[in-house]
């Protein structure tokens, strides 16, 4: 059994669950420990006990640990990418790409340790100095989804440790292998006992223990909207209340205007909708296409989709791997049926495929004649299922793009500076892409959305410090003048 890491020790559990390869369900990657609530509590206690010393550790120590983690990830990116693709089902180049990103994130935050700064500002009162500094928050609970098994943990763990917090990390049940491999690297880099804890297990057990514990000061969660809501409600009604950050679902639009470069638009749409098997929060499942290019775009998409190879994630030449598991496959098939019942036209894909080994293979599905009010256009499917929505002109396309409960990423394909600029300003999303897929972002800049997609401060880049630190304002009377404890009107 592959163990959890609690209070500086590898610890087994009374329960374990198998980690299956979605490209070949006969391939069992391993049996991974499933922690109990008591084991989760032990991890929280350890992180709580380790916090005072770690919060005062030097920035050099934190830098060196994070740098070592980043360097080892980079050196082993092919091997770790293989493990990731084997357990999650994204293709090997996508798996290696994700691992590379995780390594870069650790290296970036190693540098950030050395760039911590505060502000010293004059007081409005005489002989007083004001200092604004940032301090760690405490024990942070990190809850992650299955679709980015190493990058999302990396972009939460790296800033948490960089800014002096201690960590309890709960990965998604479906992808414990990458989480475990990452944890081994973090431990080898020399984090003191209790500073970093890995607790694999069920959300309803381990996740809940983190939400309920008064020793956990903050929760960073990435996952679905219903779970996110529950996380936020619990954090906000807890005593003491917890700081909370949520990254959730998307129903991201990609607008294609009459003046778009058709080749660019098709590549953007194929990548956004179907790569990583459509299982990205930034995937585009609404292709909003204006009248003049609609039919040419649909025909070009059909042709391009015929060339897509759907097969074992580890096979060279595979463009799209399997769906992650039976539950997600059932959800994809359910929505394909709903789309047909709603009157949308399935013009490509949506069929179960047989390959050499038993796996969750689905051909990417494309619907046309879709109304933006249909369920397939409003609800997150999280699979290789995309819809084409017809728009009269740019204005209607923008209106349709924004008519969604979500607001993560929003894209436009156009050769017009006027429309690109207008869209950039008026898209109701945290991220806007011009002539680029809606998915695929840099690691050194903020990531996050609006409306139903996100809640709380942004993740990644320098902006990550907003969540992983708390601000302190200090006032110091320097003795060089009359002592004025209070001026009129001051608090
Ligand atoms: P999920 O909500 O089912 O699970 C996410 C995590 O929450 C898992 O670790 C799970 O074990 C845990 N969890 C479940 N119940 C819990 C509870 N009661 N208390 C605490 N934790 C609990 O999501 P998923 O299926 O793993 O991931 C897919 C979703 O993630 C999609 O909606 C996708 O859009 C979203 N996602 C968002 C982003 C983003 O940055 N916006 C990135 C990736 C994925």
Short mmCIF file of C-alpha atoms and ligand atoms in Angstrom, two decimals:
data_model
loop_
_atom_site.label_atom_id
_atom_site.label_comp_id
_atom_site.label_asym_id
_atom_site.label_seq_id
_atom_site.Cartn_x
_atom_site.Cartn_y
_atom_site.Cartn_z
CA UNK A 1 0.00 0.00 0.00
CA UNK A 2 1.30 3.50 -0.86
CA UNK A 3 1.21 5.53 2.35
CA UNK A 4 0.23 8.96 3.58
CA UNK A 5 2.80 11.34 5.03
CA UNK A 6 1.83 12.68 8.43
CA UNK A 7 3.99 14.43 11.05
CA UNK A 8 7.22 13.51 9.29
CA UNK A 9 6.39 9.78 8.88
CA UNK A 10 4.97 7.59 6.13
CA UNK A 11 1.80 6.14 7.62
CA UNK A 12 -0.40 3.29 6.34
CA UNK A 13 -4.18 3.26 6.66
CA UNK A 14 -6.83 0.68 7.44
CA UNK A 15 -8.32 1.23 3.97
CA UNK A 16 -6.81 1.52 0.49
CA UNK A 17 -8.17 1.99 -3.02
CA UNK A 18 -6.80 0.92 -6.40
CA UNK A 19 -5.53 3.52 -8.88
CA UNK A 20 -6.61 2.43 -12.38
CA UNK A 21 -5.23 3.43 -15.76
CA UNK A 22 -8.19 4.82 -17.79
CA UNK A 23 -6.47 3.79 -21.04
CA UNK A 24 -6.34 0.18 -19.83
CA UNK A 25 -8.42 -0.71 -16.81
CA UNK A 26 -6.51 -4.00 -16.42
CA UNK A 27 -3.48 -1.91 -15.45
CA UNK A 28 -3.56 -1.18 -11.71
CA UNK A 29 -1.01 1.51 -10.87
CA UNK A 30 -1.13 0.67 -7.18
CA UNK A 31 -3.12 0.54 -3.97
CA UNK A 32 -3.18 3.90 -2.22
CA UNK A 33 -3.96 4.56 1.44
CA UNK A 34 -7.32 6.10 2.25
CA UNK A 35 -7.01 8.07 5.44
CA UNK A 36 -9.61 8.08 8.22
CA UNK A 37 -10.87 11.26 9.90
CA UNK A 38 -8.51 10.54 12.82
CA UNK A 39 -5.52 10.35 10.47
CA UNK A 40 -6.56 13.60 8.83
CA UNK A 41 -6.77 15.13 12.31
CA UNK A 42 -3.26 13.87 13.10
CA UNK A 43 -1.97 15.65 9.97
CA UNK A 44 -3.73 18.87 10.99
CA UNK A 45 -2.28 18.62 14.53
CA UNK A 46 1.21 18.11 13.08
CA UNK A 47 0.88 21.09 10.74
CA UNK A 48 -0.42 23.21 13.62
CA UNK A 49 2.51 22.24 15.84
CA UNK A 50 5.04 22.90 13.04
CA UNK A 51 3.67 26.33 12.15
CA UNK A 52 5.42 28.59 14.70
CA UNK A 53 8.92 27.41 13.72
CA UNK A 54 8.24 27.27 9.96
CA UNK A 55 6.63 30.71 9.95
CA UNK A 56 9.94 32.05 11.34
CA UNK A 57 12.19 30.01 9.01
CA UNK A 58 14.54 32.03 6.86
CA UNK A 59 13.65 32.93 3.32
CA UNK A 60 16.91 31.24 2.29
CA UNK A 61 15.74 27.92 3.77
CA UNK A 62 12.39 28.15 2.04
CA UNK A 63 14.03 29.18 -1.23
CA UNK A 64 16.44 26.26 -1.13
CA UNK A 65 13.70 23.70 -0.46
CA UNK A 66 11.39 25.01 -3.21
CA UNK A 67 14.28 25.27 -5.68
CA UNK A 68 15.29 21.67 -4.96
CA UNK A 69 11.68 20.54 -5.51
CA UNK A 70 11.45 22.43 -8.81
CA UNK A 71 14.80 21.13 -10.01
CA UNK A 72 13.98 17.49 -9.24
CA UNK A 73 10.59 17.74 -10.95
CA UNK A 74 12.27 19.18 -14.05
CA UNK A 75 14.97 16.52 -14.07
CA UNK A 76 12.34 13.75 -13.84
CA UNK A 77 9.68 15.31 -16.07
CA UNK A 78 9.50 12.43 -18.56
CA UNK A 79 9.07 9.77 -15.88
CA UNK A 80 6.58 11.86 -13.85
CA UNK A 81 4.72 12.81 -17.04
CA UNK A 82 4.35 9.13 -17.85
CA UNK A 83 2.90 8.37 -14.42
CA UNK A 84 0.52 11.32 -14.75
CA UNK A 85 -0.71 10.26 -18.20
CA UNK A 86 -1.07 6.69 -17.02
CA UNK A 87 -3.33 7.61 -14.11
CA UNK A 88 -5.26 10.55 -15.59
CA UNK A 89 -5.45 9.71 -19.29
CA UNK A 90 -4.12 12.90 -20.87
CA UNK A 91 -1.59 12.24 -23.63
CA UNK A 92 2.09 11.81 -22.82
CA UNK A 93 3.14 15.22 -24.28
CA UNK A 94 0.32 16.82 -22.25
CA UNK A 95 1.46 14.91 -19.14
CA UNK A 96 5.09 15.96 -19.57
CA UNK A 97 3.96 19.53 -20.27
CA UNK A 98 1.98 19.60 -17.04
CA UNK A 99 4.90 18.24 -15.02
CA UNK A 100 7.20 20.86 -16.55
CA UNK A 101 4.77 23.52 -15.48
CA UNK A 102 4.75 22.15 -11.91
CA UNK A 103 8.57 22.34 -11.86
CA UNK A 104 8.50 25.91 -13.17
CA UNK A 105 5.97 26.89 -10.51
CA UNK A 106 8.22 25.64 -7.69
CA UNK A 107 11.20 27.44 -9.23
CA UNK A 108 9.16 30.65 -9.56
CA UNK A 109 8.05 30.56 -5.91
CA UNK A 110 11.62 29.75 -4.79
CA UNK A 111 12.48 33.15 -6.28
CA UNK A 112 9.42 34.76 -4.68
CA UNK A 113 10.74 33.76 -1.22
CA UNK A 114 13.61 36.18 -1.84
CA UNK A 115 11.36 38.96 -3.09
CA UNK A 116 9.13 39.28 -0.02
CA UNK A 117 8.77 42.97 0.75
CA UNK A 118 6.69 45.29 2.85
CA UNK A 119 5.97 49.00 2.79
CA UNK A 120 7.10 51.77 5.09
CA UNK A 121 4.89 54.81 4.84
CA UNK A 122 4.68 58.12 6.70
CA UNK A 123 2.01 58.48 9.33
CA UNK A 124 -0.51 61.29 9.25
CA UNK A 125 0.57 61.90 12.88
CA UNK A 126 3.96 63.25 14.02
CA UNK A 127 6.87 61.00 15.12
CA UNK A 128 5.14 57.81 14.09
CA UNK A 129 6.19 55.29 11.45
CA UNK A 130 3.78 52.95 9.71
CA UNK A 131 4.91 49.58 8.38
CA UNK A 132 2.81 47.24 6.27
CA UNK A 133 4.03 43.65 6.18
CA UNK A 134 2.69 40.26 5.19
CA UNK A 135 2.67 37.25 7.49
CA UNK A 136 1.74 33.62 6.89
CA UNK A 137 -1.86 32.63 7.55
CA UNK A 138 -1.26 29.38 9.50
CA UNK A 139 -2.25 25.84 8.59
CA UNK A 140 -3.65 25.77 5.06
CA UNK A 141 -5.76 22.90 3.77
CA UNK A 142 -5.30 22.25 0.05
CA UNK A 143 -8.03 20.30 -1.77
CA UNK A 144 -7.41 19.50 -5.43
CA UNK A 145 -9.28 17.93 -8.38
CA UNK A 146 -8.21 15.05 -10.64
CA UNK A 147 -7.75 16.85 -13.96
CA UNK A 148 -4.36 18.48 -13.23
CA UNK A 149 -2.82 15.94 -10.86
CA UNK A 150 0.50 17.76 -10.36
CA UNK A 151 0.15 21.36 -11.63
CA UNK A 152 -2.75 22.34 -9.36
CA UNK A 153 -1.14 20.82 -6.24
CA UNK A 154 2.08 22.64 -7.25
CA UNK A 155 0.41 26.01 -7.63
CA UNK A 156 -1.11 25.69 -4.16
CA UNK A 157 1.74 23.97 -2.23
CA UNK A 158 4.56 26.17 -3.58
CA UNK A 159 3.13 29.55 -2.51
CA UNK A 160 1.78 28.09 0.75
CA UNK A 161 5.29 27.00 1.79
CA UNK A 162 7.04 30.02 0.25
CA UNK A 163 5.06 32.43 2.43
CA UNK A 164 5.62 30.42 5.62
CA UNK A 165 2.42 28.38 6.01
CA UNK A 166 2.23 24.71 6.91
CA UNK A 167 0.27 22.39 4.65
CA UNK A 168 -2.24 19.57 4.74
CA UNK A 169 -2.66 18.39 1.15
CA UNK A 170 -5.64 16.28 0.06
CA UNK A 171 -5.41 15.21 -3.59
CA UNK A 172 -8.35 13.90 -5.62
CA UNK A 173 -9.15 10.22 -5.11
CA UNK A 174 -8.62 9.38 -8.82
CA UNK A 175 -5.01 10.60 -9.07
CA UNK A 176 -3.06 9.77 -5.91
CA UNK A 177 0.04 8.58 -7.84
CA UNK A 178 1.23 12.02 -9.00
CA UNK A 179 0.37 13.52 -5.60
CA UNK A 180 2.43 10.86 -3.86
CA UNK A 181 5.39 11.29 -6.22
CA UNK A 182 5.30 15.07 -5.69
CA UNK A 183 5.15 14.58 -1.92
CA UNK A 184 8.22 12.32 -1.97
CA UNK A 185 10.12 15.08 -3.78
CA UNK A 186 8.99 17.74 -1.31
CA UNK A 187 10.05 15.58 1.63
CA UNK A 188 13.41 14.73 0.05
CA UNK A 189 14.03 18.47 -0.39
CA UNK A 190 14.13 18.77 3.40
CA UNK A 191 10.85 20.20 4.72
CA UNK A 192 10.85 19.81 8.51
CA UNK A 193 8.43 17.28 10.03
CA UNK A 194 4.84 18.51 10.14
CA UNK A 195 5.36 21.37 7.66
CA UNK A 196 3.98 19.34 4.77
CA UNK A 197 1.47 16.50 5.15
CA UNK A 198 -0.09 14.31 2.47
CA UNK A 199 -3.50 12.87 3.32
CA UNK A 200 -5.02 10.84 0.50
CA UNK A 201 -8.62 9.82 0.97
CA UNK A 202 -12.25 10.73 0.43
CA UNK A 203 -13.46 14.31 0.28
CA UNK A 204 -16.30 13.51 2.64
CA UNK A 205 -13.80 12.23 5.24
CA UNK A 206 -10.42 13.97 4.83
CA UNK A 207 -11.78 17.12 3.19
CA UNK A 208 -14.51 17.47 5.81
CA UNK A 209 -12.01 17.00 8.65
CA UNK A 210 -10.03 19.94 7.26
CA UNK A 211 -13.15 22.09 6.90
CA UNK A 212 -14.29 21.31 10.44
CA UNK A 213 -10.98 21.79 12.26
CA UNK A 214 -10.46 25.13 14.08
CA UNK A 215 -6.69 24.56 13.66
CA UNK A 216 -6.95 25.05 9.87
CA UNK A 217 -6.89 28.78 9.07
CA UNK A 218 -7.43 28.69 5.32
CA UNK A 219 -8.73 26.37 2.61
CA UNK A 220 -7.73 26.57 -1.04
CA UNK A 221 -10.06 24.43 -3.12
CA UNK A 222 -10.22 23.59 -6.81
CA UNK A 223 -13.05 21.40 -8.04
CA UNK A 224 -16.72 21.44 -8.97
CA UNK A 225 -19.25 24.13 -8.14
CA UNK A 226 -21.40 22.03 -5.77
CA UNK A 227 -18.40 20.94 -3.67
CA UNK A 228 -16.98 24.47 -3.78
CA UNK A 229 -20.21 25.91 -2.44
CA UNK A 230 -20.19 23.46 0.43
CA UNK A 231 -16.54 24.26 1.18
CA UNK A 232 -17.25 28.01 1.25
CA UNK A 233 -20.36 27.69 3.41
CA UNK A 234 -18.50 25.55 5.94
CA UNK A 235 -15.48 27.88 6.03
CA UNK A 236 -17.57 30.99 6.46
CA UNK A 237 -19.80 29.60 9.20
CA UNK A 238 -16.88 27.95 11.07
CA UNK A 239 -15.69 29.36 14.39
CA UNK A 240 -13.20 30.88 13.86
CA UNK A 241 -14.07 31.65 10.20
CA UNK A 242 -11.56 30.39 7.65
CA UNK A 243 -10.03 32.22 4.75
CA UNK A 244 -11.27 30.49 1.57
CA UNK A 245 -10.29 30.45 -2.09
CA UNK A 246 -12.32 28.54 -4.69
CA UNK A 247 -11.56 27.74 -8.32
CA UNK A 248 -14.48 25.92 -9.91
CA UNK A 249 -16.11 25.13 -13.20
CA UNK A 250 -16.40 26.83 -16.53
CA UNK A 251 -18.53 26.98 -19.68
CA UNK A 252 -16.03 29.00 -21.59
CA UNK A 253 -16.99 30.67 -24.87
CA UNK A 254 -14.81 30.94 -27.95
CA UNK A 255 -16.12 33.54 -30.38
CA UNK A 256 -15.27 33.15 -34.08
CA UNK A 257 -15.93 36.25 -36.17
CA UNK A 258 -16.45 36.46 -39.94
CA UNK A 259 -13.00 38.04 -40.35
CA UNK A 260 -11.17 35.30 -38.42
CA UNK A 261 -8.32 33.35 -39.97
CA UNK A 262 -10.23 30.08 -40.46
CA UNK A 263 -7.17 27.90 -39.82
CA UNK A 264 -6.35 29.69 -36.58
CA UNK A 265 -9.99 29.51 -35.47
CA UNK A 266 -10.24 25.77 -36.11
CA UNK A 267 -6.96 25.03 -34.31
CA UNK A 268 -8.06 27.17 -31.35
CA UNK A 269 -11.43 25.42 -31.22
CA UNK A 270 -10.01 21.88 -31.53
CA UNK A 271 -7.45 22.57 -28.82
CA UNK A 272 -9.89 24.38 -26.50
CA UNK A 273 -12.71 21.88 -26.85
CA UNK A 274 -11.03 18.49 -27.12
CA UNK A 275 -7.40 18.42 -26.00
CA UNK A 276 -6.85 16.88 -22.57
CA UNK A 277 -10.11 15.08 -23.48
CA UNK A 278 -12.05 18.31 -22.83
CA UNK A 279 -11.37 17.84 -19.12
CA UNK A 280 -10.03 21.32 -18.39
CA UNK A 281 -11.82 24.02 -16.44
CA UNK A 282 -10.65 26.41 -19.18
CA UNK A 283 -11.90 24.17 -22.02
CA UNK A 284 -14.23 25.83 -24.49
CA UNK A 285 -17.52 24.02 -24.89
CA UNK A 286 -19.36 26.95 -26.56
CA UNK A 287 -18.09 27.91 -29.99
CA UNK A 288 -20.00 31.08 -30.86
CA UNK A 289 -19.70 31.65 -34.59
CA UNK A 290 -21.00 34.54 -36.69
CA UNK A 291 -23.20 33.95 -39.77
CA UNK A 292 -20.66 34.73 -42.49
CA UNK A 293 -18.14 32.07 -41.45
CA UNK A 294 -20.47 29.60 -39.69
CA UNK A 295 -20.83 26.97 -42.41
CA UNK A 296 -17.18 27.10 -43.49
CA UNK A 297 -16.08 26.80 -39.85
CA UNK A 298 -18.36 23.82 -39.18
CA UNK A 299 -17.16 22.02 -42.33
CA UNK A 300 -13.50 22.68 -41.44
CA UNK A 301 -14.09 21.41 -37.90
CA UNK A 302 -15.68 18.20 -39.19
CA UNK A 303 -12.73 17.61 -41.48
CA UNK A 304 -10.15 18.37 -38.77
CA UNK A 305 -11.94 16.08 -36.29
CA UNK A 306 -11.67 13.15 -38.69
CA UNK A 307 -7.89 13.34 -38.35
CA UNK A 308 -7.89 13.15 -34.55
CA UNK A 309 -6.42 9.96 -33.09
CA UNK A 310 -8.20 8.83 -29.91
CA UNK A 311 -6.23 6.08 -28.23
CA UNK A 312 -4.09 5.00 -25.29
CA UNK A 313 -2.67 8.12 -23.62
CA UNK A 314 0.85 6.66 -23.62
CA UNK A 315 0.87 5.66 -27.32
CA UNK A 316 2.87 7.94 -29.55
CA UNK A 317 0.62 9.66 -32.09
CA UNK A 318 -2.43 9.80 -29.80
CA UNK A 319 -4.07 13.25 -29.90
CA UNK A 320 -6.78 12.56 -27.34
CA UNK A 321 -6.66 10.05 -24.50
CA UNK A 322 -9.55 8.38 -22.73
CA UNK A 323 -12.07 9.96 -20.37
CA UNK A 324 -10.86 9.72 -16.77
CA UNK A 325 -13.30 7.10 -15.42
CA UNK A 326 -16.67 5.43 -15.84
CA UNK A 327 -18.49 8.14 -13.85
CA UNK A 328 -17.23 10.95 -16.09
CA UNK A 329 -17.91 8.86 -19.21
CA UNK A 330 -21.51 8.32 -18.05
CA UNK A 331 -21.85 12.07 -17.53
CA UNK A 332 -20.52 12.83 -21.04
CA UNK A 333 -22.90 10.29 -22.62
CA UNK A 334 -25.81 11.64 -20.56
CA UNK A 335 -25.21 15.15 -21.91
CA UNK A 336 -24.84 13.89 -25.49
CA UNK A 337 -28.32 12.36 -25.10
CA UNK A 338 -29.67 15.54 -23.49
CA UNK A 339 -28.32 17.61 -26.41
CA UNK A 340 -30.08 15.39 -28.93
CA UNK A 341 -33.33 15.51 -26.94
CA UNK A 342 -33.09 19.31 -26.76
CA UNK A 343 -32.97 19.47 -30.57
CA UNK A 344 -29.27 20.13 -31.12
CA UNK A 345 -27.71 18.34 -34.09
CA UNK A 346 -24.85 15.92 -33.34
CA UNK A 347 -22.69 16.26 -36.45
CA UNK A 348 -19.58 14.40 -35.27
CA UNK A 349 -18.45 11.91 -32.64
CA UNK A 350 -20.10 11.07 -29.34
CA UNK A 351 -19.48 7.33 -29.76
CA UNK A 352 -17.84 4.81 -27.50
CA UNK A 353 -14.67 3.46 -29.11
CA UNK A 354 -12.95 0.09 -28.73
CA UNK A 355 -9.17 0.02 -28.52
CA UNK A 356 -6.57 -2.70 -27.82
CA UNK A 357 -7.24 -2.61 -24.08
CA UNK A 358 -10.45 -1.87 -22.14
CA UNK A 359 -10.63 1.88 -21.44
CA UNK A 360 -13.01 4.86 -21.40
CA UNK A 361 -12.71 5.91 -25.04
CA UNK A 362 -15.14 8.43 -26.47
CA UNK A 363 -14.93 10.17 -29.85
CA UNK A 364 -15.09 13.98 -29.47
CA UNK A 365 -18.64 15.20 -30.03
CA UNK A 366 -19.70 18.34 -31.86
CA UNK A 367 -23.22 19.76 -31.80
CA UNK A 368 -24.58 22.43 -34.14
CA UNK A 369 -27.93 24.28 -34.14
CA UNK A 370 -27.44 24.91 -30.44
CA UNK A 371 -29.39 27.53 -28.54
CA UNK A 372 -27.47 29.16 -25.68
CA UNK A 373 -30.36 28.35 -23.32
CA UNK A 374 -30.02 24.57 -23.86
CA UNK A 375 -28.57 22.58 -20.99
CA UNK A 376 -25.61 21.49 -23.16
CA UNK A 377 -24.75 25.18 -23.51
CA UNK A 378 -25.29 26.14 -19.88
CA UNK A 379 -24.02 23.28 -17.71
CA UNK A 380 -20.43 22.15 -17.39
CA UNK A 381 -20.05 18.71 -19.01
CA UNK A 382 -16.28 18.38 -18.45
CA UNK A 383 -15.70 16.06 -21.39
CA UNK A 384 -14.92 16.16 -25.13
CA UNK A 385 -18.31 17.62 -26.03
CA UNK A 386 -18.59 21.02 -27.76
CA UNK A 387 -21.47 23.07 -29.11
CA UNK A 388 -21.60 25.53 -32.00
CA UNK A 389 -23.90 28.51 -31.38
CA UNK A 390 -24.77 30.78 -34.29
CA UNK A 391 -24.60 34.57 -33.81
CA UNK A 392 -25.84 37.32 -36.18
CA UNK A 393 -22.87 39.61 -35.58
CA UNK A 394 -20.17 40.63 -33.09
CA UNK A 395 -22.58 42.33 -30.69
CA UNK A 396 -24.76 39.26 -30.41
CA UNK A 397 -21.68 37.01 -30.12
CA UNK A 398 -20.42 39.07 -27.16
CA UNK A 399 -23.84 38.97 -25.52
CA UNK A 400 -24.01 35.18 -25.91
CA UNK A 401 -20.44 34.76 -24.65
CA UNK A 402 -21.31 36.61 -21.45
CA UNK A 403 -24.71 34.94 -21.01
CA UNK A 404 -23.49 32.15 -18.72
CA UNK A 405 -23.32 31.55 -14.98
CA UNK A 406 -19.55 31.04 -15.32
CA UNK A 407 -16.67 33.43 -16.03
CA UNK A 408 -13.28 31.71 -16.14
CA UNK A 409 -11.81 32.08 -19.63
CA UNK A 410 -13.19 33.68 -22.79
CA UNK A 411 -11.70 33.66 -26.28
CA UNK A 412 -12.12 35.40 -29.61
CA UNK A 413 -10.72 34.67 -33.07
CA UNK A 414 -10.65 37.77 -35.25
CA UNK A 415 -8.23 39.77 -37.37
CA UNK A 416 -9.87 43.02 -36.27
CA UNK A 417 -8.07 45.11 -33.64
CA UNK A 418 -11.35 46.93 -33.00
CA UNK A 419 -13.28 43.78 -32.05
CA UNK A 420 -10.34 42.17 -30.23
CA UNK A 421 -9.91 45.28 -28.06
CA UNK A 422 -13.63 45.60 -27.38
CA UNK A 423 -13.89 41.91 -26.46
CA UNK A 424 -10.87 42.13 -24.16
CA UNK A 425 -12.57 44.94 -22.24
CA UNK A 426 -16.09 43.52 -22.18
CA UNK A 427 -15.73 39.75 -21.79
CA UNK A 428 -16.99 38.85 -18.30
CA UNK A 429 -14.18 36.45 -17.50
CA UNK A 430 -11.01 36.31 -15.44
CA UNK A 431 -8.91 35.47 -18.51
CA UNK A 432 -9.33 36.58 -22.12
CA UNK A 433 -7.63 35.01 -25.12
CA UNK A 434 -7.26 36.60 -28.55
CA UNK A 435 -6.49 34.19 -31.41
CA UNK A 436 -5.46 31.62 -28.79
CA UNK A 437 -7.23 28.63 -27.24
CA UNK A 438 -9.23 29.37 -24.06
CA UNK A 439 -6.97 26.90 -22.23
CA UNK A 440 -3.20 27.14 -21.85
CA UNK A 441 -1.84 29.82 -19.53
CA UNK A 442 1.50 31.07 -18.19
CA UNK A 443 2.70 30.07 -14.73
CA UNK A 444 3.93 33.47 -13.51
CA UNK A 445 0.72 35.50 -13.83
CA UNK A 446 -2.66 35.37 -12.04
CA UNK A 447 -5.14 32.62 -12.81
CA UNK A 448 -8.82 32.67 -11.92
CA UNK A 449 -12.29 33.74 -12.90
CA UNK A 450 -15.48 35.57 -12.06
CA UNK A 451 -19.14 34.78 -11.41
CA UNK A 452 -19.75 31.08 -10.67
CA UNK A 453 -16.20 30.05 -11.60
CA UNK A 454 -14.17 31.49 -8.74
CA UNK A 455 -14.35 33.00 -5.29
CA UNK A 456 -11.62 34.76 -3.35
CA UNK A 457 -8.20 36.00 -4.38
CA UNK A 458 -6.44 34.85 -7.55
CA UNK A 459 -4.00 31.95 -7.68
CA UNK A 460 -0.48 31.93 -9.17
CA UNK A 461 2.17 34.53 -9.83
CA UNK A 462 2.73 37.32 -7.32
CA UNK A 463 -1.03 37.53 -6.79
CA UNK A 464 -0.89 34.24 -4.86
CA UNK A 465 0.39 36.11 -1.80
CA UNK A 466 -3.02 37.69 -1.30
CA UNK A 467 -4.42 34.34 -0.18
CA UNK A 468 -1.37 32.79 1.45
CA UNK A 469 -0.50 35.80 3.62
CA UNK A 470 -2.32 38.12 5.95
CA UNK A 471 -1.48 41.82 6.12
CA UNK A 472 -0.22 43.50 9.28
CA UNK A 473 -0.08 47.29 9.76
CA UNK A 474 2.33 48.32 12.53
CA UNK A 475 2.53 51.83 14.11
CA UNK A 476 5.70 52.84 15.95
CA UNK A 477 6.16 56.04 17.97
CA UNK A 478 9.87 56.88 17.49
CA UNK A 479 10.19 59.23 20.49
CA UNK A 480 11.38 62.18 18.39
CA UNK A 481 8.65 64.62 19.16
CA UNK A 482 5.66 65.23 21.37
CA UNK A 483 3.83 62.05 22.31
CA UNK A 484 0.43 62.24 20.68
CA UNK A 485 -1.50 59.08 21.40
CA UNK A 486 -4.62 60.20 19.56
CA UNK A 487 -5.54 62.98 17.18
CA UNK A 488 -9.03 64.29 16.73
CA UNK A 489 -11.01 62.06 14.43
CA UNK A 490 -8.53 59.17 14.47
CA UNK A 491 -9.68 55.68 15.50
P1 LIG B 1 -14.91 17.64 -7.08
O1 LIG B 1 -15.59 18.86 -6.61
O2 LIG B 1 -15.68 16.39 -7.17
O3 LIG B 1 -13.67 17.29 -6.13
C1 LIG B 1 -12.63 18.23 -5.90
C2 LIG B 1 -11.94 17.88 -4.60
O4 LIG B 1 -12.86 18.10 -3.52
C3 LIG B 1 -11.52 16.41 -4.50
O5 LIG B 1 -10.25 16.32 -3.87
C4 LIG B 1 -12.60 15.82 -3.61
O6 LIG B 1 -12.18 14.69 -2.90
C5 LIG B 1 -12.87 16.97 -2.67
N1 LIG B 1 -14.16 16.90 -1.96
C6 LIG B 1 -15.28 16.26 -2.35
N2 LIG B 1 -16.24 16.41 -1.39
C7 LIG B 1 -15.71 17.17 -0.41
C8 LIG B 1 -16.20 17.66 0.81
N3 LIG B 1 -17.44 17.41 1.23
N4 LIG B 1 -15.40 18.42 1.58
C9 LIG B 1 -14.14 18.71 1.17
N5 LIG B 1 -13.61 18.26 0.02
C10 LIG B 1 -14.37 17.50 -0.77
O7 LIG B 1 -14.23 18.01 -8.48
P2 LIG B 1 -13.45 17.03 -9.50
O8 LIG B 1 -14.46 16.15 -10.16
O9 LIG B 1 -12.29 16.39 -8.83
O10 LIG B 1 -12.85 18.07 -10.55
C11 LIG B 1 -13.56 18.55 -11.65
C12 LIG B 1 -14.03 19.95 -11.42
O11 LIG B 1 -12.92 20.79 -11.09
C13 LIG B 1 -14.67 20.60 -12.63
O12 LIG B 1 -15.83 21.28 -12.25
C14 LIG B 1 -13.61 21.60 -13.10
O13 LIG B 1 -14.10 22.68 -13.83
C15 LIG B 1 -13.00 22.01 -11.82
N6 LIG B 1 -11.67 22.60 -12.02
C16 LIG B 1 -11.53 23.96 -11.88
C17 LIG B 1 -10.30 24.56 -12.09
C18 LIG B 1 -10.12 26.04 -11.92
O14 LIG B 1 -9.01 26.47 -11.66
N7 LIG B 1 -11.17 26.85 -12.05
C19 LIG B 1 -9.21 23.78 -12.45
C20 LIG B 1 -9.40 22.41 -12.60
C21 LIG B 1 -10.63 21.83 -12.37
#
